[in-house]
XYZ file of C-alpha atoms in Angstrom:
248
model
C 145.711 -2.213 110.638
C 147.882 0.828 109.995
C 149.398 2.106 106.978
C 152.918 1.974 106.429
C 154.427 5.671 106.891
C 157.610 6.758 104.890
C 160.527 7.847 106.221
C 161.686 11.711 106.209
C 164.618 10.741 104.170
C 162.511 8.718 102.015
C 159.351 11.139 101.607
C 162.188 14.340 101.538
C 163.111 12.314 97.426
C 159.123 12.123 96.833
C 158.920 15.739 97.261
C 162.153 16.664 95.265
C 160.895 14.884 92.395
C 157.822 16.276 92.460
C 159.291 19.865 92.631
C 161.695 18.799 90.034
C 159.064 17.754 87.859
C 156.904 20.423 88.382
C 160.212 23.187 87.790
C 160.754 21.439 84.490
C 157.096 21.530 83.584
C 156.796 25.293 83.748
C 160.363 26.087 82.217
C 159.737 23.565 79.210
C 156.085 25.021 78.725
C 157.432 28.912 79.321
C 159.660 28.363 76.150
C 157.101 27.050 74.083
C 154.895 29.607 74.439
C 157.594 32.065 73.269
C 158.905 29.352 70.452
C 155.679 28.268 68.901
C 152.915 29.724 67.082
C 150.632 27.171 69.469
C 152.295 25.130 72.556
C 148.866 24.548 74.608
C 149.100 20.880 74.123
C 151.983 20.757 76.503
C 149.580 21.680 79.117
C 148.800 17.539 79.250
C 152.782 17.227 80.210
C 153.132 17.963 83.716
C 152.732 14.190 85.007
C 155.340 13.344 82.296
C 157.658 15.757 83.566
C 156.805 14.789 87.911
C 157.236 10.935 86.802
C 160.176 11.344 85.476
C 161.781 13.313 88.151
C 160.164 11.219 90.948
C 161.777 8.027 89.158
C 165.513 9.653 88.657
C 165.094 10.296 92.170
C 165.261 7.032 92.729
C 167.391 5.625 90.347
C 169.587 3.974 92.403
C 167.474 3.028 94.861
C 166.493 -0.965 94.641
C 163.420 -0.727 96.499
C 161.518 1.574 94.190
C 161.110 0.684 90.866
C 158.842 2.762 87.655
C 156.238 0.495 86.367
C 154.205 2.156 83.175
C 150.291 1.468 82.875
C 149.209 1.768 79.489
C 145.862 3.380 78.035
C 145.163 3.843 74.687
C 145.731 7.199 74.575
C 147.860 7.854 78.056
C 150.517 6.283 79.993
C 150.957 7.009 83.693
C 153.754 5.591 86.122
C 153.078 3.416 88.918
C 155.924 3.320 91.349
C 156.513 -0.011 93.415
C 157.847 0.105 96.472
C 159.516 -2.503 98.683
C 160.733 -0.807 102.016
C 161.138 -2.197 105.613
C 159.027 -5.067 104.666
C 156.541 -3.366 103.245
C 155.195 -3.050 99.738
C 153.385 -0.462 98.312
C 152.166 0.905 94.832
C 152.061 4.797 94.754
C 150.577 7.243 91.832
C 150.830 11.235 91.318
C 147.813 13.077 90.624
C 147.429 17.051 91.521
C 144.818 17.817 94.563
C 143.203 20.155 91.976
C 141.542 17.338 90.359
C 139.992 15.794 93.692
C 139.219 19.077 95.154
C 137.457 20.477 92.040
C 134.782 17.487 91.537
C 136.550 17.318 87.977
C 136.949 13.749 88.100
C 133.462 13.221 88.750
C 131.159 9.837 89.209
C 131.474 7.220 86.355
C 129.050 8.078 83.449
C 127.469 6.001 80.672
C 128.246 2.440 82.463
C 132.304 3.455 82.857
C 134.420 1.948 85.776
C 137.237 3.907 87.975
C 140.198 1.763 86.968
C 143.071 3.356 89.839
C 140.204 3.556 92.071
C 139.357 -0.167 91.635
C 142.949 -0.746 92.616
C 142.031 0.650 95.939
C 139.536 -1.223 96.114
C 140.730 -4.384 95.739
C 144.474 -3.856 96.962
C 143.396 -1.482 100.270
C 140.672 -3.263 101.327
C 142.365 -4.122 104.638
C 141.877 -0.406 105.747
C 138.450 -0.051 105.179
C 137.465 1.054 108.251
C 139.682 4.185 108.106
C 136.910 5.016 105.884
C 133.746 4.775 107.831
C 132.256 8.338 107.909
C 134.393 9.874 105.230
C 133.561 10.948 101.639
C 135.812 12.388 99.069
C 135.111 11.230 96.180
C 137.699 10.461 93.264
C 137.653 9.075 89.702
C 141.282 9.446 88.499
C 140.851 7.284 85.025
C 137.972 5.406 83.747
C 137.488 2.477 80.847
C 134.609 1.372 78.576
C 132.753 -1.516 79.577
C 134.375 -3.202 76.285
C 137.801 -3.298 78.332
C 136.723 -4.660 81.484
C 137.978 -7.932 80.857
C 140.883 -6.800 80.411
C 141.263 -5.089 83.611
C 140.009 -7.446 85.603
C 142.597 -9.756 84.218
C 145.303 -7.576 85.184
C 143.468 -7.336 88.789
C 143.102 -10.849 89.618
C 146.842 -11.799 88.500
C 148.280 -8.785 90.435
C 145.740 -10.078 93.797
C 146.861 -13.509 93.875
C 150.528 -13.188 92.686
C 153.979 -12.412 94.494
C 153.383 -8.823 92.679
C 150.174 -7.640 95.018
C 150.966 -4.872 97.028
C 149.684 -4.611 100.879
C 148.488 -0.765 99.390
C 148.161 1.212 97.050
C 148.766 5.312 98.018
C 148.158 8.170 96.302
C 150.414 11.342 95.930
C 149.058 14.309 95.774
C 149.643 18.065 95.711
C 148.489 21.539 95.663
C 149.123 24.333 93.256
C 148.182 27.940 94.353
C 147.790 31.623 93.009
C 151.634 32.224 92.869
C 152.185 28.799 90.804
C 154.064 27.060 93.697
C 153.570 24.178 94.948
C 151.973 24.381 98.574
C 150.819 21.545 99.984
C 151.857 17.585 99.294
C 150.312 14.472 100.609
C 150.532 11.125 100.934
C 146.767 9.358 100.897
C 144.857 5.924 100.695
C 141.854 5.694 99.012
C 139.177 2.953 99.218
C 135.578 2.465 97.568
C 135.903 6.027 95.373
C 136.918 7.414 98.706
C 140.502 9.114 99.644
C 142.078 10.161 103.232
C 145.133 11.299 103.821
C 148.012 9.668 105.893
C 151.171 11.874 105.764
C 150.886 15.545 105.321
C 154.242 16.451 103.611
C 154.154 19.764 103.174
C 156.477 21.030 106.207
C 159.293 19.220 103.716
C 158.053 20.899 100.537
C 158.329 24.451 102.489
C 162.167 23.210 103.468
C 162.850 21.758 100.320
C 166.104 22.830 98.354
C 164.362 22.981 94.792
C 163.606 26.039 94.347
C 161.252 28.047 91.855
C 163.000 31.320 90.559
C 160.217 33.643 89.751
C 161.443 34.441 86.167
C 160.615 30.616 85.274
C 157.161 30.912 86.705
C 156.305 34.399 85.503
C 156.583 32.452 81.984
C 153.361 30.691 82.132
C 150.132 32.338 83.027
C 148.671 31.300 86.033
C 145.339 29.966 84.646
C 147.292 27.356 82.234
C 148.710 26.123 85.758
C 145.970 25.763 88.246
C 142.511 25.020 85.823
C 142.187 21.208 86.357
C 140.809 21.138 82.647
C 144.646 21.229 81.551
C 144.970 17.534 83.330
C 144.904 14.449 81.053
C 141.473 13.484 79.844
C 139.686 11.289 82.274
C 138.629 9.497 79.084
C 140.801 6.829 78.758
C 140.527 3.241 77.394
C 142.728 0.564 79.502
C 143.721 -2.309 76.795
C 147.385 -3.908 77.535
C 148.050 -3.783 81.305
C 151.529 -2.902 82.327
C 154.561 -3.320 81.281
C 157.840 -3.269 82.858
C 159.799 0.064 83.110
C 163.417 -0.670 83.218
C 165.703 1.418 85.573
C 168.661 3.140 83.956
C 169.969 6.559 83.756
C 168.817 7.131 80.024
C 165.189 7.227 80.927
């Protein structure tokens, strides 16, 4: 079985977004540092600011629709996608947080919660796997919230709302704070592989980043994975609907 592919015209508004998200990042955060005695905490933003962006890209757009997945301490976007007969989950995270080893093996009896999504919603394209290792934690929950996890997993597996995938976006920061590389990956079993390289489409994109926003924020606040959402996060409520309108 092969995964589903995007189209250009479809992965061109995943990569605006993103840009978008990213340009209002680094413009927000620039003025803070010049407005506030201490703005650091808005270095945990950046997903805010790429979901966002990703989902006005697709306001108006019935086959994508923002779904939020609450921690206690974090809420991310999950964006479901029904396209060409095809349905698919997909989640931002930067490659900086793969790449790095930041996100680590489960400690002190803690379970990978997104990456038990690919494990029970991409198990169809396991073998894509055999022979390759990258691992990836991207959140994690206490053994005291398992149940409630696994609730959430068996509804979603045997309900009109399971997905034939779940995919991972993901992209690549470098020295000169621009984004350089965006992809489009599965992962399975704590493992991730990549199955659209969509960085000839960033490079052509028509978001630009003028370098008086950038020079605003020092380059180490932008690429050290450490300024990523904690990994420590306790699941407790599931999901819960994210309406579409233009006030979000």
């Amino acid at each position: 079985m092969k995964p589903y592919t995007f189209s250009d015209e479809f992965s061109r508004k995943i990569v605006d977004g993103l840009r978008l998200g990213y340009l209002d990042y680094v413009e927000e955060r620039g003025d803070k540092n010049k407005t506030m005695i201490v703005s650091n905490g808005y270095a945990w933003t950046r997903a805010n600011h790429i979901e966002d962006q990703l989902n006005k890209q697709f306001l108006d757009d019935d086959r994508v629709t923002a779904k939020i997945t609450s921690t206690s301490s974090w809420k991310f976007v999950c964006f479901h996608i029904n396209i060409d007969g095809h349905y698919i989950w997909l989640v931002q995270k930067p490659q900086q947080t793969v790449d790095s080893k930041y996100l680590g093996k489960s400690k002190n009896g803690k379970r990978k919660m997104i990456s038990q999504w690919g494990e029970t919603f991409n198990s169809n394209f396991q073998d894509l796997f055999k022979g390759h290792a990258t691992e990836i934690l991207l959140f994690e929950t206490s053994k005291a919230d398992e149940r409630a996890l696994d609730n959430m997993q068996q509804q979603g597996s045997t309900s009109e709302d399971s997905p034939e995938a779940v995919y991972l976006l993901t992209y690549t920061i470098n020295d000169d704070k621009e984004i350089s590389a965006v992809r489009i990956n599965l992962f399975y079993n704590s493992q991730v592989k990549e199955i659209m390289d969509l960085s000839e489409l960033n490079s052509s994109s028509t978001v630009v980043f003028p370098q008086e926003i950038l020079d605003k924020v020092d380059k180490k606040d932008i690429i050290d994975p450490k300024t990523e959402e904690s990994m420590e996060l306790r699941f407790y409520q599931g999901t819960e609907q994210q309406k579409k309108h233009k006030n979000i």
